[in-house]
Short mmCIF file of C-alpha atoms in Angstrom, two decimals:
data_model
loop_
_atom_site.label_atom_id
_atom_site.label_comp_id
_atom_site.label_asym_id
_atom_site.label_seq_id
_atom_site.Cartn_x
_atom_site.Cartn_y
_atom_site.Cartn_z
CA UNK A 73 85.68 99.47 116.93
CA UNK A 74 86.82 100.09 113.24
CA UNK A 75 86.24 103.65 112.29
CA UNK A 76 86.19 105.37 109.28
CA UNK A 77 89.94 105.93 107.58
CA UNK A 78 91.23 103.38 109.44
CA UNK A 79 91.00 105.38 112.91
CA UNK A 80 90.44 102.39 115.95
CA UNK A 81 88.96 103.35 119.21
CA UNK A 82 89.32 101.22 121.74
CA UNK A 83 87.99 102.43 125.03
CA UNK A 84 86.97 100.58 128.22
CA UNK A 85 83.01 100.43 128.91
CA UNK A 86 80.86 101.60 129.67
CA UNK A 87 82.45 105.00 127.92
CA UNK A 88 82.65 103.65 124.51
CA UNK A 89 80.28 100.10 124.40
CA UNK A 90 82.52 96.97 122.82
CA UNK A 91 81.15 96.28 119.37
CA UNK A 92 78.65 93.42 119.12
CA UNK A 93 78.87 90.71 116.08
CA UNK A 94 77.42 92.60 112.96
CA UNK A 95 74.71 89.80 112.66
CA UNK A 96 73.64 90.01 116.38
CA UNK A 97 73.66 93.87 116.03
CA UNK A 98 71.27 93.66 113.05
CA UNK A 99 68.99 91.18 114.98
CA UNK A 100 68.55 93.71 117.84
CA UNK A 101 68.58 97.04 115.81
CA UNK A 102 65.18 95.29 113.90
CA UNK A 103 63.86 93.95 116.73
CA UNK A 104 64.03 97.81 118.48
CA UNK A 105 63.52 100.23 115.53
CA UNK A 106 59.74 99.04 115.38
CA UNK A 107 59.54 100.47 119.22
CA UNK A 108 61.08 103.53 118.31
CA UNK A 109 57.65 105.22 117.70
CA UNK A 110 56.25 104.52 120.80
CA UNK A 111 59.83 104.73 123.33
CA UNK A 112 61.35 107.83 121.20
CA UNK A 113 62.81 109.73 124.29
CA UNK A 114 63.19 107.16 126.76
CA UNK A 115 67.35 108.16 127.21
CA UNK A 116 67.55 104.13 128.01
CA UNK A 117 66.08 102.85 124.92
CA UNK A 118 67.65 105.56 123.00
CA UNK A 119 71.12 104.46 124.13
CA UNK A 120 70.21 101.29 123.06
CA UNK A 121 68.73 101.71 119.93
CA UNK A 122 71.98 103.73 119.08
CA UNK A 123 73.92 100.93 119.53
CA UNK A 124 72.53 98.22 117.84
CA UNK A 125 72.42 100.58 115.06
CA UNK A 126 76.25 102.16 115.14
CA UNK A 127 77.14 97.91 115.63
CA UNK A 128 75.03 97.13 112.43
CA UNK A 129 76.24 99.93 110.28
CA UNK A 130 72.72 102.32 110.44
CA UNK A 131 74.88 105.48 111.00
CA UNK A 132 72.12 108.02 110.67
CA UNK A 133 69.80 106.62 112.52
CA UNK A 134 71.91 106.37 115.45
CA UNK A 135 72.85 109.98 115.74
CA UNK A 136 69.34 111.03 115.18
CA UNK A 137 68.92 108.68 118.71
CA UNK A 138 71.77 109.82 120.59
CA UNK A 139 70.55 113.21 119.95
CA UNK A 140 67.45 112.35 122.00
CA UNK A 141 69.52 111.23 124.58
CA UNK A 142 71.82 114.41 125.09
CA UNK A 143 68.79 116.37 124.85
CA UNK A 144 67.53 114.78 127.96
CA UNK A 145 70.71 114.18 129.66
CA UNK A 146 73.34 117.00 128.39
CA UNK A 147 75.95 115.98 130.50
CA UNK A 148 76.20 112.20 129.00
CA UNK A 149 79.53 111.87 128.60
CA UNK A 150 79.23 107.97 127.35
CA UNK A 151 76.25 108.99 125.05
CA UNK A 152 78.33 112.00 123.16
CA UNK A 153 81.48 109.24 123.04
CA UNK A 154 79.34 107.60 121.19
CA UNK A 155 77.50 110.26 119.11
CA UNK A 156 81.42 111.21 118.08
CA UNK A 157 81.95 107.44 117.49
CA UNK A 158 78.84 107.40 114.87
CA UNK A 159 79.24 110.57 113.26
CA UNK A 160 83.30 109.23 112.78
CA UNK A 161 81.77 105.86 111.36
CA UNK A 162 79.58 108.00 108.93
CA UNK A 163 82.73 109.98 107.74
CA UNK A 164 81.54 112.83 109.10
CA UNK A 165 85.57 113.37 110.88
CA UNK A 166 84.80 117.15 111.66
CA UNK A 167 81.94 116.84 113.60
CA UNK A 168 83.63 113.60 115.68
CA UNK A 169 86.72 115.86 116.38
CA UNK A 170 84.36 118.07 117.75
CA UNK A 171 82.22 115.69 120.54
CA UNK A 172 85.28 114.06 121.10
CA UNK A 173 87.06 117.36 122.18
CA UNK A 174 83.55 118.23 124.47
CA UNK A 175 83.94 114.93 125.86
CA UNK A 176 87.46 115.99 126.92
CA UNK A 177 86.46 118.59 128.79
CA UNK A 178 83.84 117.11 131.24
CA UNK A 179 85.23 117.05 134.61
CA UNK A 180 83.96 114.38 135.53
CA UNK A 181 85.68 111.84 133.26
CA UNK A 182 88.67 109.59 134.29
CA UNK A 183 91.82 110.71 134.23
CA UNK A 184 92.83 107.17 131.76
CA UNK A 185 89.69 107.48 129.87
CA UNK A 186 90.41 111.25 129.21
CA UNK A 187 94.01 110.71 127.79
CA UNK A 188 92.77 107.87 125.53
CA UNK A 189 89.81 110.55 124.25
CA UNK A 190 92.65 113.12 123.96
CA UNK A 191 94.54 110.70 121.60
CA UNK A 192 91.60 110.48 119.33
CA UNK A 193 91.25 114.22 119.56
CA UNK A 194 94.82 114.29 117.95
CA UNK A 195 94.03 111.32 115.45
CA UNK A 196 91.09 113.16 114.11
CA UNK A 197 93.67 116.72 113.48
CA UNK A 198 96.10 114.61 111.54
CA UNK A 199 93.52 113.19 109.19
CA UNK A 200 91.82 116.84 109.03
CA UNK A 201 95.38 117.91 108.35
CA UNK A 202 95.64 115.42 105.67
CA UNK A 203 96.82 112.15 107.47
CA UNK A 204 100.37 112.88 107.34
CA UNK A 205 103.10 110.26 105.91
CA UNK A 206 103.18 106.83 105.82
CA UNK A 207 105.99 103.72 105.17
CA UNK A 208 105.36 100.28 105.42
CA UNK A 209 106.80 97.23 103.92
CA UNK A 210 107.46 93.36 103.78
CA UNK A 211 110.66 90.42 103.52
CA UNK A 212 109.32 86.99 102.55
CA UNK A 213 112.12 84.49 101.91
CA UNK A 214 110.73 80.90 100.87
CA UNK A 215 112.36 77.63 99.50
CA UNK A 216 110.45 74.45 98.15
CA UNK A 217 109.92 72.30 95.19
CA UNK A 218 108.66 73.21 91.60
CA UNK A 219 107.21 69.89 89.83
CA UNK A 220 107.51 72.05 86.49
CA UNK A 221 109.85 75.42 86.52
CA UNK A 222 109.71 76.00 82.97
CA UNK A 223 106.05 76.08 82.24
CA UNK A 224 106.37 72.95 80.09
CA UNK A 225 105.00 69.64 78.45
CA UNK A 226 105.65 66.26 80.09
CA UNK A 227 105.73 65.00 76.78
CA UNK A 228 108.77 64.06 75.11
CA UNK A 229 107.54 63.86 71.51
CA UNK A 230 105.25 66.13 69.35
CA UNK A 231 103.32 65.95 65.97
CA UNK A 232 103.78 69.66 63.97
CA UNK A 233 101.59 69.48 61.42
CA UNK A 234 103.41 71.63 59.36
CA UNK A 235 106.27 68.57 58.93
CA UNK A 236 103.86 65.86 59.85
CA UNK A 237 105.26 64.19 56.79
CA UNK A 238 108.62 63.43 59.42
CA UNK A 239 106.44 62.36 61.91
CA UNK A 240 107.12 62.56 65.50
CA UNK A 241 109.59 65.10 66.78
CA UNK A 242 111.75 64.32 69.88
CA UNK A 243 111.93 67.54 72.06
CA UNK A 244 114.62 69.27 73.72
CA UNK A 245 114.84 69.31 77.17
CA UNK A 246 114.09 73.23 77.43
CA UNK A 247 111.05 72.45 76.23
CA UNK A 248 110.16 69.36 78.61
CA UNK A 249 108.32 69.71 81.81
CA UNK A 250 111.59 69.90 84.32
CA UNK A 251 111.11 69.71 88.54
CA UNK A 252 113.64 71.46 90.57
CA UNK A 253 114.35 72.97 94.49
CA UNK A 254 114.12 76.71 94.80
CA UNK A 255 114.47 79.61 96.87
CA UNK A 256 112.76 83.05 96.58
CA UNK A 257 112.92 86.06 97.96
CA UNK A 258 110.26 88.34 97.51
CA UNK A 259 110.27 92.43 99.29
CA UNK A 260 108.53 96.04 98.97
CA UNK A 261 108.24 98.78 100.04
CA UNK A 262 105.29 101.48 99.80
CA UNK A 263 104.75 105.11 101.03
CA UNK A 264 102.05 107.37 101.13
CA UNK A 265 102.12 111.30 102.20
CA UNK A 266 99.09 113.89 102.25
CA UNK A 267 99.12 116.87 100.27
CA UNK A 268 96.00 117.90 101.21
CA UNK A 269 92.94 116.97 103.56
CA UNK A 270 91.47 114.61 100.27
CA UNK A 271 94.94 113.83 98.15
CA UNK A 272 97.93 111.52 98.47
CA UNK A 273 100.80 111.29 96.88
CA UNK A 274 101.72 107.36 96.58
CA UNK A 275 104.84 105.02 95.51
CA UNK A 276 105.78 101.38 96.19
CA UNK A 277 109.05 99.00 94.82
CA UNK A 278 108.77 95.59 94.62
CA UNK A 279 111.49 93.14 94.08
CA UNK A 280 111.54 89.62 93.22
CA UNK A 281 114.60 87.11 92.72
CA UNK A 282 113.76 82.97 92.25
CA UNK A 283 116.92 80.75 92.14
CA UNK A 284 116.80 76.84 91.06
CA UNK A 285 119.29 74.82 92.56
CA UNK A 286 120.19 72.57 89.09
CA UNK A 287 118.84 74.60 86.27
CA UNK A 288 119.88 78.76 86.05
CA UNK A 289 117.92 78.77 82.59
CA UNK A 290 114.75 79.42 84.20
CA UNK A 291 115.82 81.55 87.57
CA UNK A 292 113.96 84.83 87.11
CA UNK A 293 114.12 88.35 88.95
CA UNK A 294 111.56 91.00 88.44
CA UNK A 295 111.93 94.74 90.03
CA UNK A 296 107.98 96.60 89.85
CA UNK A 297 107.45 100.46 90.59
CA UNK A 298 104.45 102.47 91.11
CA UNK A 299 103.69 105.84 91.74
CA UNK A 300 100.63 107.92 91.33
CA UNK A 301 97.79 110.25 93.41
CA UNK A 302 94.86 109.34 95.09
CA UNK A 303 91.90 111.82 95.94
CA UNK A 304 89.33 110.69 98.68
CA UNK A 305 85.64 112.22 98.27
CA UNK A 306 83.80 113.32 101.00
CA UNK A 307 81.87 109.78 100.58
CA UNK A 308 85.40 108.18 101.60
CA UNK A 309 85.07 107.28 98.02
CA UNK A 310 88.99 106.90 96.18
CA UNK A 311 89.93 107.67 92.50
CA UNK A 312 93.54 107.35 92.14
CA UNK A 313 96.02 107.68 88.50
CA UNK A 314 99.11 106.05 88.79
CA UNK A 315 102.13 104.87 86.60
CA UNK A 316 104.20 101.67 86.62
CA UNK A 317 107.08 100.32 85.46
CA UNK A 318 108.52 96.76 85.31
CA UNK A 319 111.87 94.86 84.51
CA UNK A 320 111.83 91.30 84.23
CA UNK A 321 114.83 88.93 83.99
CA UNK A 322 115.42 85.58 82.78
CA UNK A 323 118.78 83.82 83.32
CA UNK A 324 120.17 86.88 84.70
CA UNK A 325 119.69 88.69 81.23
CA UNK A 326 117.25 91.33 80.73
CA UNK A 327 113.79 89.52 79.20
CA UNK A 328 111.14 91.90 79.09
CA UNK A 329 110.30 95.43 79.89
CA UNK A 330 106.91 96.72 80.73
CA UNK A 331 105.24 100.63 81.36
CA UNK A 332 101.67 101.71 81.40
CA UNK A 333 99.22 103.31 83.70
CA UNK A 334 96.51 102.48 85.79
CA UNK A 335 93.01 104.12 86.64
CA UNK A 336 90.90 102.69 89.56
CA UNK A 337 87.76 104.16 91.30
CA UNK A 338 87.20 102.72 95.29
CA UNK A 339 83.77 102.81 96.01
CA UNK A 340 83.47 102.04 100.19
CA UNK A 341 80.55 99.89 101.82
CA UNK A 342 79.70 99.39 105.55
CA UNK A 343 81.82 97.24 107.58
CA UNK A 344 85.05 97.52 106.02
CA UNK A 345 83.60 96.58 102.53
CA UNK A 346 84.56 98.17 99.18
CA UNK A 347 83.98 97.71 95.16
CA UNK A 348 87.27 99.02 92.85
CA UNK A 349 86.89 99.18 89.25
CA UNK A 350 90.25 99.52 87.66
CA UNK A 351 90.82 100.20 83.73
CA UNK A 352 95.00 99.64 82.84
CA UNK A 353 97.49 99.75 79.93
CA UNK A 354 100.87 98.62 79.79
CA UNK A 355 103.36 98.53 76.86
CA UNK A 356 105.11 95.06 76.62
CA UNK A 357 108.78 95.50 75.13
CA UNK A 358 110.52 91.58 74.43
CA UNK A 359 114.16 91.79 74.40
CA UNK A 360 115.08 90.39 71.14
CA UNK A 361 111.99 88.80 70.58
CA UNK A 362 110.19 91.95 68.71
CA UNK A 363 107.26 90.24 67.62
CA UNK A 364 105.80 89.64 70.99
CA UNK A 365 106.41 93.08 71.23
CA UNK A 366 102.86 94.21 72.69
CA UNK A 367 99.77 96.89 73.55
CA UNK A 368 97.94 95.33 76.61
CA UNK A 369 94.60 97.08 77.90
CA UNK A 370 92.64 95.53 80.54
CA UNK A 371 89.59 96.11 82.70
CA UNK A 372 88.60 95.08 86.33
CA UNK A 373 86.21 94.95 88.75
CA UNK A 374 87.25 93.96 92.34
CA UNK A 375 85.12 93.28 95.80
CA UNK A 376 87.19 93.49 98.91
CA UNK A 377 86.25 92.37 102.67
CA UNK A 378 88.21 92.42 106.28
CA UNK A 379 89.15 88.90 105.04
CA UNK A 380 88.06 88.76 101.32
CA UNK A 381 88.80 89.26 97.24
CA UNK A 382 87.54 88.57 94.42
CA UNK A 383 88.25 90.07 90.80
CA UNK A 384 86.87 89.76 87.62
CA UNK A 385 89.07 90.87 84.66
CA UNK A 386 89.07 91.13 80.80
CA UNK A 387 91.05 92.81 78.09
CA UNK A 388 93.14 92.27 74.83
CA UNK A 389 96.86 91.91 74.33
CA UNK A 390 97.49 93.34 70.85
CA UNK A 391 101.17 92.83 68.83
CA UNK A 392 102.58 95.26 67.89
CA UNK A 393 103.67 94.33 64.45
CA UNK A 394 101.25 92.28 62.44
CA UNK A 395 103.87 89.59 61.80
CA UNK A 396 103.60 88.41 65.47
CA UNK A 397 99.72 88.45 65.17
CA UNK A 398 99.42 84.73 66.32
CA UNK A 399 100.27 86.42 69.74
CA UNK A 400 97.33 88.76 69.81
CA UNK A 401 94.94 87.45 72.10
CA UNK A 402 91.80 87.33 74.03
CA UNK A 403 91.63 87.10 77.95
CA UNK A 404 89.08 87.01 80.66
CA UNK A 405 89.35 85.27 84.21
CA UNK A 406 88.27 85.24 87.34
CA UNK A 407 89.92 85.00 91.13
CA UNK A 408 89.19 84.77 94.40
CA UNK A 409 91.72 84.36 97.68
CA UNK A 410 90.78 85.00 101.02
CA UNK A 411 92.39 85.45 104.92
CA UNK A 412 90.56 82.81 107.42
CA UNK A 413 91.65 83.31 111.24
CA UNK A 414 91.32 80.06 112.95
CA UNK A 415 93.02 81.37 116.61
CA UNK A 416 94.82 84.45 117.92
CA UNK A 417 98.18 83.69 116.08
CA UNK A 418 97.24 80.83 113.35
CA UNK A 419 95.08 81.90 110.01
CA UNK A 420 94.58 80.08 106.69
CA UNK A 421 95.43 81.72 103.37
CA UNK A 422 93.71 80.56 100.27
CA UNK A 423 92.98 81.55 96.88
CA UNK A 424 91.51 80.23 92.93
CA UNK A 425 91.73 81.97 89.69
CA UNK A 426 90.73 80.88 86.48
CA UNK A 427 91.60 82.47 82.91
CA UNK A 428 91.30 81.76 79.27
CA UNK A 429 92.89 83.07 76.69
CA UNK A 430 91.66 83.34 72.33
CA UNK A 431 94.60 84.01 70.34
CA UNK A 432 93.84 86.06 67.07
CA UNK A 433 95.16 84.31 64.10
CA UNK A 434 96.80 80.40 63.55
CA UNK A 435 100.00 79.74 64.66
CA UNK A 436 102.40 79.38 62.04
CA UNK A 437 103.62 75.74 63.00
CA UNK A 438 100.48 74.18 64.59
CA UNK A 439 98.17 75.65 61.93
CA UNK A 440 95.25 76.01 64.26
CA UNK A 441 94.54 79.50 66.39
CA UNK A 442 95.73 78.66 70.14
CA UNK A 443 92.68 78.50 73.10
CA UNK A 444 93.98 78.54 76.49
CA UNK A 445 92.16 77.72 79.87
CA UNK A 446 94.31 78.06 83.25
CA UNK A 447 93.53 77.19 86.88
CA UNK A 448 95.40 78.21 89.76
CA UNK A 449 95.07 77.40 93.50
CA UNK A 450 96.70 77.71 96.51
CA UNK A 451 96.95 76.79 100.13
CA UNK A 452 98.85 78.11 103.39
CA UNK A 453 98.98 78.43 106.48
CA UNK A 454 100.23 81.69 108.33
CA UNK A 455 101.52 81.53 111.64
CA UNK A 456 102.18 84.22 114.04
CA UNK A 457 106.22 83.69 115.40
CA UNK A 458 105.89 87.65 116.73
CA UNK A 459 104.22 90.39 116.02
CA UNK A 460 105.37 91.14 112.61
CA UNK A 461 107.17 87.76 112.12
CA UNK A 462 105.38 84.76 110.14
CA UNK A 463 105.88 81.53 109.28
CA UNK A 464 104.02 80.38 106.02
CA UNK A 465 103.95 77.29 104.73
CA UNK A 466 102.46 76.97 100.84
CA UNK A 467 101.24 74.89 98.37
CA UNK A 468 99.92 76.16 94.86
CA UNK A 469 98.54 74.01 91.45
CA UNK A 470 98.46 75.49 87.89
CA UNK A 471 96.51 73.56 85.10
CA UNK A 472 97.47 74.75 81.92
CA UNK A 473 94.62 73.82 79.03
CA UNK A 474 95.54 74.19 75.47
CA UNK A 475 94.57 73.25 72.19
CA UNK A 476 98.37 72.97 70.95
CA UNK A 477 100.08 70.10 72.81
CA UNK A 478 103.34 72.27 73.64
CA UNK A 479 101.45 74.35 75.85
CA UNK A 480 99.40 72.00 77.49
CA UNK A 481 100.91 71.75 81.18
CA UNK A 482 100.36 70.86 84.66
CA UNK A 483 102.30 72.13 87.55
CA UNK A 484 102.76 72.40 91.54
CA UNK A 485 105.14 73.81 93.92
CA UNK A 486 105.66 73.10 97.79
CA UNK A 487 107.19 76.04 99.89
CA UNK A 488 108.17 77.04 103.58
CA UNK A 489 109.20 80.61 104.40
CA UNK A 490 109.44 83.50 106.74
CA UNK A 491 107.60 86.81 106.17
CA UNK A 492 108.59 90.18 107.87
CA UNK A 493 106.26 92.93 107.92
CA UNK A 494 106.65 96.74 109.18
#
């Protein structure tokens, strides 16, 4: 039984009831809350009624009924379990500490059932107190097959219309579509520590490092850190600032470096649900290559589930010099990837996103203003080796649309690997 800040109580019935499916809960909250008129004080179909409603997310309307039932039966121990248990749903953590603790107390509850109750007692101090300090992290080490590594054209001859008069150009093999074997290895690590009752302090690294067996051209290693602060309203609503820096490498030599911040406001739902709308900037510095040299500003909106995400983005990547304006563009997409459990230890993983890109001005050697639509999918499977061990199997697809033929790309990989999480 999920509760609110992530607290789970799991106790044995009857002294904390096993929550029901949402849907079923729903059924039999509305097929009891007409009777509630007529039955209001029965301690039985109070109970019940409280229930159905804590299982179907009607908080409020479940203490009001548990209420009823400790007025007529004070010495419920089950019924305030579970008045602590709605008011902790509700986000009310105070006032759960607080039933929970009288519930500790009655003498006439289990010796097992007490100590669990006692634990919950000392769950609800440390998120009074601020929720104390927290590390977790992943390993993920994959290898596979990449039909395109470089992003590229399968064609091996192009028309610029700027020297159309030669005709037909042969290109390089950099700038062909070229398939390779791979290995990856992917990590972070994030951390978050209370400095207060409603603020964090937060941080994560992230490190990435992709090898190709034949070609080192296109190997690539990024290293991604974040750090900001997080205040949680009395809601359970989150606003949180943070700052981020990136380093990106290409052939082993620095490519491109990135900074900016990020703003996002977590509005929570019922069962686990939330809505995030994020605004961010980042600064885009090409080694070498100052033209692409770039202002990026983007804005999100996100809905997240137990097993469920989907985003909708849009923003504007700006140059900063106006020589490199033909790489000003345009974006928008949208994405959606999900968590499916199938059995206790196997789960699918899957996920689409779609983007398209409006460049500003034409491109110098084309002579035409570059449009862009992408497609990515994936598919995996996750499999449970341990606890915290995983075995993932992978395949993605990336359609690249374009208006100029050198861009114009399709691409898939095929990957097995092991994931570690702590």
């Amino acid at each position: 039984m999920a509760l609110a800040a992530g607290l789970v109580l799991q106790a044995p019935a009857p002294l904390l009831a096993q929550q029901a499916d949402p849907g079923q809960a729903d059924a039999l909250y509305q097929s009891l809350a007409p009777q509630e008129a007529d039955r209001a004080g029965d301690p039985d179909f109070d109970y019940a009624l409280a229930i159905a409603a804590i299982d179907s997310g009607h908080y409020g309307a479940a203490i009001i009924a548990l209420q009823r039932v400790l007025a007529m039966q004070p010495n419920n121990a089950e019924a305030r379990a579970e008045l602590a248990r709605a008011y902790a749903m509700a986000g009310d953590i105070d006032t759960a500490r607080a039933e929970f603790a009288t519930v500790v107390d009655d003498p006439s509850l289990p010796d097992p059932v007490r100590q669990r109750f006692t634990g919950f007692v000392r769950q609800f101090d440390r998120q009074i107190a601020g929720g104390g300090s927290d590390v977790s992290g992943y390993f993920d080490a994959r290898a596979g097959h990449d039909s395109n590594i470089n992003a590229a054209t399968d064609l091996t001859q192009i028309t610029i219309p700027l020297f159309a008069f030669l005709g037909a150009g042969n290109l390089g093999p950099g700038a062909r579509a070229q398939d390779d074997e791979f290995y990856e290895l992917t990590g972070g690590v994030s951390g978050v520590t209370a400095i207060s009752r409603q603020d964090r302090l937060f941080g994560s690294l992230l490190g990435n490092y992709r090898d190709n067996f034949d070609s080192s051209a296109f190997d690539q290693a990024s290293l991604t850190g974040t750090a900001g602060y997080a205040h949680s309203f009395a809601n359970r609503d989150v606003i949180s600032l943070s700052g981020q820096v990136q380093r990106f490498w290409l052939d082993d030599d620095g490519y491109r470096d990135s900074y900016g911040a990020i703003a996002q406001y977590t509005a929570m739902m019922a069962q686990g649900r939330a809505i995030t709308i994020s605004a961010q900037y980042n600064r885009l510095d090409f080694n070498g290559q100052p033209l692409l040299d770039a202002d990026r500003y983007a804005v999100a909106l996100g809905y997240v589930t137990s097993n469920l995400s989907a985003t909708v983005q849009a923003g504007k990547e700006e140059t900063v010099r106006q020589a490199g304006d033909a790489f000003s563009h345009w974006f928008a997409g949208a994405s959606v990837g999900g968590e499916y459990p199938v059995s206790e230890r196997v789960a699918v993983q899957g996920g689409v996103a779609f983007d398209m890109r409006r460049y500003d001005t034409a491109d110098a050697l084309f002579l035409v203003e570059r449009s862009d639509e992408r497609l990515d999918a994936q598919l995996g499977v996750k499999l449970a080796l341990t606890g915290n061990l995983y075995f993932q199997p992978r395949a993605t697809y990336t359609r690249n649309w374009s208006n100029i033929a050198l861009y114009d790309y399709d691409r898939y990989t095929l990957t097995a690997g092991i994931r570690l999480e702590f």
